N, C-alpha and C. Protein backbone atom coordinates (compact mmCIF):
# COMPACT_ATOMS: atom_id res chain seq x y z
N MET A 1 68.89 209.47 -10.34
CA MET A 1 69.51 208.86 -10.15
C MET A 1 69.23 207.89 -9.07
N HIS A 2 69.16 206.89 -9.25
CA HIS A 2 68.54 205.52 -7.97
C HIS A 2 69.63 204.98 -7.47
N ALA A 3 69.33 204.79 -5.98
CA ALA A 3 70.59 204.53 -5.12
C ALA A 3 70.38 203.16 -5.53
N PRO A 4 72.24 202.87 -5.62
CA PRO A 4 72.42 201.21 -5.71
C PRO A 4 71.49 200.06 -5.13
N HIS A 5 71.60 198.88 -4.99
CA HIS A 5 71.06 197.98 -5.60
C HIS A 5 71.26 196.93 -3.45
N THR A 6 70.91 197.32 -2.57
CA THR A 6 71.78 196.70 -1.37
C THR A 6 70.93 196.09 -1.06
N GLY A 7 69.74 195.01 -1.33
CA GLY A 7 69.41 194.24 -0.99
C GLY A 7 68.56 193.94 0.44
N PHE A 8 67.44 196.16 0.24
CA PHE A 8 67.19 196.35 0.97
C PHE A 8 66.18 196.95 0.14
N PRO A 9 64.47 197.11 0.45
CA PRO A 9 64.03 198.01 -0.11
C PRO A 9 64.15 199.57 -0.27
N GLN A 10 63.98 200.06 -0.98
CA GLN A 10 64.22 201.08 -1.72
C GLN A 10 63.01 202.36 -1.47
N LEU A 11 62.98 203.47 -0.99
CA LEU A 11 62.58 203.93 -1.21
C LEU A 11 62.97 205.87 -1.26
N ASP A 12 62.49 206.08 -2.88
CA ASP A 12 63.30 207.54 -2.36
C ASP A 12 64.93 207.58 -2.08
N GLY A 13 65.29 206.71 -2.39
CA GLY A 13 67.16 206.61 -1.91
C GLY A 13 67.08 206.49 -0.65
N VAL A 14 65.60 206.18 0.40
CA VAL A 14 66.24 206.02 1.71
C VAL A 14 65.59 204.44 1.83
N ARG A 15 66.83 203.89 2.72
CA ARG A 15 66.33 201.86 2.97
C ARG A 15 65.47 201.78 3.68
N VAL A 16 64.77 201.02 3.30
CA VAL A 16 63.35 200.69 3.97
C VAL A 16 63.80 199.11 4.90
N PHE A 17 63.84 198.85 6.41
CA PHE A 17 64.31 198.13 6.65
C PHE A 17 63.07 196.99 7.32
N LYS A 18 63.02 195.66 6.70
CA LYS A 18 62.18 194.69 7.39
C LYS A 18 62.34 193.68 8.30
N TYR A 19 61.67 194.25 9.18
CA TYR A 19 61.29 193.60 10.50
C TYR A 19 60.43 192.35 10.42
N ARG A 20 60.58 191.30 11.41
CA ARG A 20 59.68 190.18 11.36
C ARG A 20 59.32 190.08 12.68
N ILE A 21 58.07 189.48 13.15
CA ILE A 21 57.55 190.10 14.50
C ILE A 21 56.94 187.95 14.77
N ARG A 22 57.14 187.71 15.61
CA ARG A 22 56.26 186.54 16.16
C ARG A 22 55.22 186.22 16.00
N LEU A 23 54.26 186.01 15.41
CA LEU A 23 52.68 185.48 14.94
C LEU A 23 51.96 184.92 15.73
N CYS A 24 51.53 184.69 16.64
CA CYS A 24 50.64 184.12 17.34
C CYS A 24 50.48 182.22 16.51
N GLY A 25 51.37 181.32 16.96
CA GLY A 25 51.98 179.93 16.70
C GLY A 25 52.83 180.12 15.61
N GLY A 26 53.28 181.08 15.46
CA GLY A 26 53.94 181.02 13.43
C GLY A 26 55.31 180.87 14.86
N GLU A 27 56.97 180.89 14.03
CA GLU A 27 58.57 180.70 13.95
C GLU A 27 58.34 182.01 14.93
N ALA A 28 59.06 181.97 15.44
CA ALA A 28 60.33 183.57 16.08
C ALA A 28 61.21 183.30 15.28
N HIS A 29 61.00 184.99 15.00
CA HIS A 29 62.11 185.30 13.89
C HIS A 29 62.73 186.02 13.88
N ALA A 30 62.79 186.74 15.41
CA ALA A 30 63.31 187.87 15.67
C ALA A 30 62.67 187.82 17.39
N GLU A 31 64.13 188.01 18.18
CA GLU A 31 63.70 188.57 19.62
C GLU A 31 62.79 190.22 19.97
N ALA A 32 62.08 190.52 19.37
CA ALA A 32 61.45 191.91 19.92
C ALA A 32 60.01 191.81 19.57
N TYR A 33 59.17 192.31 20.69
CA TYR A 33 58.04 192.17 20.38
C TYR A 33 57.60 193.19 20.97
N PRO A 34 55.96 193.99 19.71
CA PRO A 34 55.09 195.35 20.44
C PRO A 34 54.65 194.48 22.02
N ILE A 35 54.56 195.64 23.11
CA ILE A 35 53.67 195.12 24.04
C ILE A 35 52.52 196.39 24.37
N GLN A 36 52.23 197.74 23.54
CA GLN A 36 51.00 198.45 24.00
C GLN A 36 51.70 199.60 22.66
N ALA A 37 50.67 199.96 21.93
CA ALA A 37 51.15 200.39 20.99
C ALA A 37 51.18 202.30 21.33
N ALA A 38 52.14 203.04 21.00
CA ALA A 38 52.20 204.90 20.92
C ALA A 38 50.70 205.45 20.53
N GLN A 39 50.85 206.01 21.40
CA GLN A 39 49.27 207.09 21.58
C GLN A 39 50.10 208.43 21.01
N SER A 40 49.27 209.53 19.81
CA SER A 40 49.42 209.98 19.60
C SER A 40 47.80 210.61 19.77
N ARG A 41 48.02 212.39 19.66
CA ARG A 41 46.56 212.78 19.28
C ARG A 41 46.17 213.21 18.08
N GLU A 42 47.45 212.88 17.50
CA GLU A 42 46.48 212.74 16.15
C GLU A 42 46.63 211.55 15.13
N PHE A 43 47.38 210.84 15.49
CA PHE A 43 47.41 209.38 14.98
C PHE A 43 46.58 208.54 16.42
N PRO A 44 45.72 208.69 16.70
CA PRO A 44 45.07 207.81 17.98
C PRO A 44 43.96 206.18 17.75
N VAL A 45 45.02 205.28 18.34
CA VAL A 45 45.00 203.99 18.14
C VAL A 45 44.21 203.47 18.95
N PRO A 46 43.41 201.98 19.31
CA PRO A 46 42.42 202.05 20.62
C PRO A 46 43.46 201.06 21.77
N LEU A 47 43.11 201.19 22.85
CA LEU A 47 43.78 200.89 23.88
C LEU A 47 43.29 198.91 24.04
N VAL A 48 44.46 198.52 24.46
CA VAL A 48 44.34 196.85 24.51
C VAL A 48 43.21 196.67 25.64
N ALA A 49 42.15 196.08 25.81
CA ALA A 49 41.86 195.93 27.28
C ALA A 49 42.43 194.91 28.18
N GLY A 50 42.96 195.33 28.92
CA GLY A 50 43.43 194.55 30.21
C GLY A 50 44.75 194.96 31.04
N ARG A 51 45.09 195.96 29.70
CA ARG A 51 46.82 196.07 30.07
C ARG A 51 47.21 198.08 30.69
N ASP A 52 47.51 197.52 31.30
CA ASP A 52 47.98 199.52 31.40
C ASP A 52 48.37 200.34 31.18
N ALA A 53 47.83 201.58 30.95
CA ALA A 53 47.98 202.66 30.56
C ALA A 53 48.45 203.43 30.91
N LEU A 54 48.88 204.50 29.62
CA LEU A 54 49.14 205.43 30.45
C LEU A 54 48.03 207.07 30.50
N LEU A 55 47.45 207.50 31.13
CA LEU A 55 47.30 208.68 31.29
C LEU A 55 47.87 210.05 31.02
N ARG A 56 47.80 211.19 30.21
CA ARG A 56 47.84 212.57 29.94
C ARG A 56 47.22 213.11 29.57
N VAL A 57 47.03 214.17 30.39
CA VAL A 57 46.79 215.35 30.44
C VAL A 57 46.63 216.67 30.60
N PHE A 58 47.10 217.14 29.27
CA PHE A 58 47.42 218.39 28.39
C PHE A 58 47.12 219.97 28.56
N VAL A 59 47.71 219.87 30.24
CA VAL A 59 46.67 221.64 30.02
C VAL A 59 47.28 222.05 30.16
N THR A 60 47.19 224.06 29.97
CA THR A 60 47.35 224.68 28.84
C THR A 60 47.34 225.80 29.08
N SER A 61 47.92 227.28 29.01
CA SER A 61 46.55 228.18 29.92
C SER A 61 46.84 229.56 27.88
N GLU A 62 46.09 229.89 28.28
CA GLU A 62 45.80 231.33 27.12
C GLU A 62 47.23 232.23 26.63
N GLU A 63 47.39 232.63 27.75
CA GLU A 63 48.74 233.69 28.37
C GLU A 63 49.90 232.86 28.74
N GLU A 64 51.36 233.53 28.73
CA GLU A 64 52.16 232.88 29.33
C GLU A 64 52.13 233.19 31.02
N THR A 65 52.66 232.15 31.77
CA THR A 65 52.12 232.10 33.25
C THR A 65 53.15 231.33 34.10
N GLY A 66 53.49 232.18 34.98
CA GLY A 66 54.51 231.57 35.75
C GLY A 66 53.77 230.56 36.51
N ALA A 67 52.76 230.43 36.46
CA ALA A 67 51.27 229.46 37.32
C ALA A 67 52.22 227.47 37.67
N THR A 68 51.90 226.78 38.06
CA THR A 68 52.57 225.70 37.50
C THR A 68 50.93 224.88 37.42
N LEU A 69 51.60 223.61 37.26
CA LEU A 69 50.74 222.84 36.27
C LEU A 69 50.00 222.23 37.51
N PRO A 70 48.66 222.15 37.50
CA PRO A 70 47.01 222.20 38.61
C PRO A 70 47.54 220.48 38.84
N PRO A 71 46.73 220.18 39.73
CA PRO A 71 46.06 219.06 40.37
C PRO A 71 45.46 218.20 39.27
N VAL A 72 45.12 217.03 39.44
CA VAL A 72 44.23 216.95 38.03
C VAL A 72 43.69 215.49 38.49
N ARG A 73 41.98 215.25 38.82
CA ARG A 73 41.11 214.45 38.93
C ARG A 73 40.33 213.53 37.56
N ALA A 74 41.16 212.34 37.13
CA ALA A 74 40.36 211.27 36.40
C ALA A 74 39.54 210.63 37.46
N THR A 75 38.33 210.29 36.20
CA THR A 75 37.46 209.40 37.25
C THR A 75 36.59 208.58 35.79
N PHE A 76 36.93 207.62 36.79
CA PHE A 76 36.59 206.19 34.88
C PHE A 76 35.22 205.72 34.73
N PHE A 77 35.02 205.38 34.03
CA PHE A 77 33.16 204.42 34.22
C PHE A 77 33.27 203.37 33.26
N VAL A 78 32.67 202.23 33.65
CA VAL A 78 33.00 201.10 32.75
C VAL A 78 31.29 201.39 32.33
N ASP A 79 30.73 201.05 31.80
CA ASP A 79 29.09 201.03 31.32
C ASP A 79 28.29 201.50 32.28
N GLY A 80 29.08 203.18 32.57
CA GLY A 80 27.73 203.60 33.57
C GLY A 80 28.44 203.94 35.04
N ALA A 81 29.26 202.67 35.11
CA ALA A 81 29.39 202.93 36.98
C ALA A 81 30.71 203.08 37.20
N GLU A 82 31.10 203.95 38.19
CA GLU A 82 32.30 204.68 38.19
C GLU A 82 33.14 203.37 38.57
N VAL A 83 34.26 202.95 38.40
CA VAL A 83 35.43 202.02 38.52
C VAL A 83 36.32 202.45 38.95
N ARG A 84 37.05 204.06 39.00
CA ARG A 84 37.92 203.98 39.41
C ARG A 84 38.23 205.99 39.27
N VAL A 85 38.68 205.94 41.03
CA VAL A 85 39.40 207.80 40.55
C VAL A 85 40.71 207.58 40.62
N GLU A 86 41.56 208.71 39.63
CA GLU A 86 43.00 208.90 40.13
C GLU A 86 43.39 210.44 39.96
N ASP A 87 43.86 210.30 40.93
CA ASP A 87 44.31 212.13 41.92
C ASP A 87 45.59 212.12 41.75
N ILE A 88 45.77 212.58 40.61
CA ILE A 88 47.62 213.00 39.71
C ILE A 88 47.25 214.68 40.75
N PRO A 89 48.96 214.06 41.55
CA PRO A 89 48.97 215.69 41.63
C PRO A 89 50.07 217.25 41.51
N ALA A 90 49.66 218.39 41.86
CA ALA A 90 49.72 219.29 40.62
C ALA A 90 51.86 219.29 40.92
N GLY A 91 51.97 219.47 39.59
CA GLY A 91 53.16 219.45 38.86
C GLY A 91 54.08 220.94 39.45
N SER A 92 55.87 220.48 38.99
CA SER A 92 56.36 221.64 39.88
C SER A 92 56.78 222.30 37.95
N SER A 93 56.29 221.87 37.09
CA SER A 93 56.80 222.94 36.30
C SER A 93 55.33 224.11 35.09
N VAL A 94 55.79 224.55 34.79
CA VAL A 94 55.72 226.05 34.69
C VAL A 94 54.04 225.19 33.51
N ILE A 95 53.05 225.96 33.63
CA ILE A 95 51.86 225.86 32.12
C ILE A 95 51.88 226.47 31.46
N PRO A 96 52.38 225.16 30.46
CA PRO A 96 52.60 225.46 28.82
C PRO A 96 51.09 226.29 27.89
N THR A 97 51.48 227.49 26.86
CA THR A 97 50.80 227.61 26.35
C THR A 97 50.16 227.17 25.12
N GLU A 98 50.67 225.84 24.60
CA GLU A 98 50.48 225.05 23.48
C GLU A 98 51.22 223.82 24.00
N VAL A 99 50.33 222.15 24.05
CA VAL A 99 51.17 220.78 24.13
C VAL A 99 52.25 220.34 23.37
N GLN A 100 52.60 219.98 24.48
CA GLN A 100 54.10 219.09 23.82
C GLN A 100 54.15 218.06 24.42
N GLU A 101 53.72 217.24 23.81
CA GLU A 101 53.46 215.37 23.99
C GLU A 101 54.76 214.94 23.95
N GLY A 102 56.49 215.81 23.70
CA GLY A 102 57.57 215.39 23.73
C GLY A 102 57.38 215.49 24.82
N GLU A 103 57.26 216.14 26.03
CA GLU A 103 57.74 216.36 27.23
C GLU A 103 56.57 215.97 28.15
N LEU A 104 57.17 214.65 28.28
CA LEU A 104 56.24 214.37 29.51
C LEU A 104 55.98 214.82 30.58
N ASP A 105 57.04 215.67 31.30
CA ASP A 105 57.42 216.73 32.52
C ASP A 105 55.91 217.63 32.72
N LEU A 106 55.27 218.07 31.11
CA LEU A 106 54.12 219.34 31.43
C LEU A 106 53.19 218.80 30.87
N SER A 107 52.76 217.22 30.85
CA SER A 107 51.67 217.40 31.16
C SER A 107 51.37 216.39 32.56
N PRO A 108 50.68 216.67 33.16
CA PRO A 108 50.13 215.62 34.60
C PRO A 108 49.80 214.41 33.61
N HIS A 109 50.16 213.02 34.17
CA HIS A 109 50.01 212.16 33.97
C HIS A 109 49.76 210.69 35.44
N ALA A 110 50.26 209.42 34.77
CA ALA A 110 49.50 208.19 35.72
C ALA A 110 49.02 207.19 35.10
N VAL A 111 49.96 206.53 35.41
CA VAL A 111 49.95 204.75 34.73
C VAL A 111 48.58 204.69 35.46
N ILE A 112 47.03 203.90 34.59
CA ILE A 112 45.97 203.83 34.61
C ILE A 112 46.23 201.80 34.95
N PRO A 113 45.66 201.37 36.07
CA PRO A 113 45.92 199.71 35.86
C PRO A 113 45.17 199.02 34.61
N GLY A 114 45.47 197.82 34.43
CA GLY A 114 44.98 197.48 33.29
C GLY A 114 43.19 197.10 33.35
N GLU A 115 43.19 196.12 34.89
CA GLU A 115 41.44 195.86 34.90
C GLU A 115 40.71 197.04 34.98
N VAL A 116 41.27 198.50 34.56
CA VAL A 116 40.07 199.76 34.11
C VAL A 116 40.22 199.65 32.76
N ILE A 117 40.84 199.04 32.33
CA ILE A 117 41.24 199.71 30.73
C ILE A 117 40.70 198.33 30.34
N GLN A 118 39.35 198.45 29.75
CA GLN A 118 37.98 197.66 29.20
C GLN A 118 37.10 198.48 28.22
N GLU A 119 36.46 197.19 27.43
CA GLU A 119 35.99 197.79 26.73
C GLU A 119 34.36 198.72 27.51
N GLY A 120 33.87 199.48 27.04
CA GLY A 120 33.09 200.27 27.65
C GLY A 120 33.08 201.53 28.64
N LEU A 121 34.66 202.04 28.38
CA LEU A 121 35.58 202.52 29.36
C LEU A 121 35.17 204.26 28.78
N GLU A 122 34.86 204.59 29.67
CA GLU A 122 35.16 206.34 29.60
C GLU A 122 35.08 207.35 30.59
N MET A 123 35.62 208.22 30.40
CA MET A 123 36.32 209.39 31.73
C MET A 123 35.89 210.78 31.26
N VAL A 124 35.99 211.23 32.92
CA VAL A 124 35.48 212.93 33.18
C VAL A 124 37.19 213.33 33.94
N VAL A 125 38.22 214.07 33.60
CA VAL A 125 39.31 214.60 33.82
C VAL A 125 38.70 216.56 34.50
N GLU A 126 38.77 216.25 35.70
CA GLU A 126 38.28 217.25 36.29
C GLU A 126 40.25 217.92 36.44
N ILE A 127 40.55 219.61 35.71
CA ILE A 127 42.17 220.19 36.10
C ILE A 127 41.51 221.71 36.78
N ASP A 128 43.01 221.11 38.49
CA ASP A 128 42.15 221.93 38.54
C ASP A 128 40.51 221.77 40.07
N PRO A 129 40.87 220.87 40.70
CA PRO A 129 39.33 220.62 40.70
C PRO A 129 39.05 221.22 42.18
N ASP A 130 40.18 221.78 43.14
CA ASP A 130 40.45 222.07 43.70
C ASP A 130 39.59 223.94 44.04
N GLY A 131 40.36 224.28 43.04
CA GLY A 131 39.77 226.27 41.67
C GLY A 131 41.16 226.73 42.66
N THR A 132 42.07 226.51 42.51
CA THR A 132 43.50 227.27 43.07
C THR A 132 43.92 228.46 41.54
N LEU A 133 43.68 227.96 40.51
CA LEU A 133 44.23 228.89 39.86
C LEU A 133 43.56 230.00 39.32
N ASP A 134 44.06 231.26 38.88
CA ASP A 134 43.81 232.31 37.93
C ASP A 134 42.56 231.85 37.10
N PRO A 135 41.10 232.22 37.30
CA PRO A 135 40.08 232.06 35.82
C PRO A 135 40.43 232.74 34.53
N ASN A 136 41.50 233.65 35.03
CA ASN A 136 42.07 234.88 33.95
C ASN A 136 42.43 234.46 33.11
N LEU A 137 43.74 232.86 33.54
CA LEU A 137 44.42 232.41 32.91
C LEU A 137 44.19 231.40 31.46
N GLY A 138 42.66 231.03 31.70
CA GLY A 138 42.37 230.22 30.25
C GLY A 138 42.06 229.00 29.91
N VAL A 139 42.39 228.22 31.53
CA VAL A 139 43.06 227.26 31.51
C VAL A 139 41.79 225.83 31.52
N SER A 140 41.36 225.04 30.53
CA SER A 140 39.91 224.12 30.73
C SER A 140 40.59 223.98 32.32
N LYS A 141 38.46 224.14 32.38
CA LYS A 141 38.41 223.30 33.80
C LYS A 141 37.97 221.47 34.23
N ARG A 142 37.57 220.83 32.00
CA ARG A 142 37.00 219.69 32.51
C ARG A 142 37.31 219.25 31.16
N ILE A 143 37.24 217.82 30.77
CA ILE A 143 37.36 217.42 29.77
C ILE A 143 36.72 216.01 29.65
N PRO A 144 35.39 216.30 28.92
CA PRO A 144 35.03 216.73 27.71
C PRO A 144 33.80 217.99 28.57
N GLU A 145 33.61 218.97 28.31
CA GLU A 145 33.16 219.78 29.17
C GLU A 145 32.38 219.83 29.89
N SER A 146 31.59 218.56 29.10
CA SER A 146 30.00 218.05 29.35
C SER A 146 30.04 216.89 29.37
N GLY A 147 29.03 215.77 29.80
CA GLY A 147 29.19 213.80 30.03
C GLY A 147 30.63 213.66 30.25
N ARG A 148 30.71 212.65 29.38
CA ARG A 148 32.04 211.40 29.70
C ARG A 148 32.86 211.51 28.33
N VAL A 149 33.97 211.25 27.77
CA VAL A 149 34.12 210.91 26.69
C VAL A 149 34.95 210.01 26.81
N ALA A 150 34.04 209.06 25.88
CA ALA A 150 33.99 207.61 25.08
C ALA A 150 36.02 207.47 25.21
N VAL A 151 35.93 206.18 25.93
CA VAL A 151 37.92 206.14 25.35
C VAL A 151 38.00 204.44 24.75
N ASP A 152 38.20 204.57 23.42
CA ASP A 152 38.61 203.77 22.62
C ASP A 152 39.39 202.11 22.68
N VAL A 153 38.95 201.13 23.17
CA VAL A 153 39.03 200.08 24.18
C VAL A 153 38.74 198.41 22.91
N LYS A 154 39.79 197.77 22.69
CA LYS A 154 39.53 196.42 22.25
C LYS A 154 40.08 195.34 22.77
N ALA A 155 39.47 194.17 23.15
CA ALA A 155 39.75 193.27 23.78
C ALA A 155 40.17 192.69 22.57
N VAL A 156 41.91 192.14 22.67
CA VAL A 156 42.11 191.13 21.94
C VAL A 156 42.52 189.66 22.25
N PRO A 157 41.98 188.70 21.31
CA PRO A 157 42.26 187.70 21.81
C PRO A 157 43.66 186.42 22.24
N PRO A 158 43.31 186.18 23.45
CA PRO A 158 45.35 185.84 23.20
C PRO A 158 45.27 185.05 22.44
N CYS A 159 47.15 184.44 22.67
CA CYS A 159 47.62 183.72 21.38
C CYS A 159 47.23 181.71 22.05
N LEU A 160 46.75 181.47 21.14
CA LEU A 160 47.28 180.07 21.92
C LEU A 160 48.38 179.01 21.28
């Protein structure tokens, strides 16, 4: 059985709405525009150079605990030179046993200013840099375990 034609494209009986977004130099068709992509671990997209970004650190424990989220220190490098250190204070939420992307208060987080977000960006994240957590909880202490993790950043030309 097919859904009746309603003027909208159909996909297995579900309406698919079309939205138009103004292109550089094009006519305005809607009062909406994207300003930054939504990130996820499963579907990562590059960050836009020069735009603020939200750093989220997913701290997990191997076992149930009453311990709360520890402080986190993130160090950012561009082309090998240190450009920023961000100290994120301890949280009041209990450390979860699995990543929960939908709960912002279950991950230490901080806004990283746009001037840090550049091509060639790398970072190191230290979890519990002062060593206050019980080591038996199995909380990772460093991301990545050694070296630095490259952050995918793309420069986007301005609209003319």
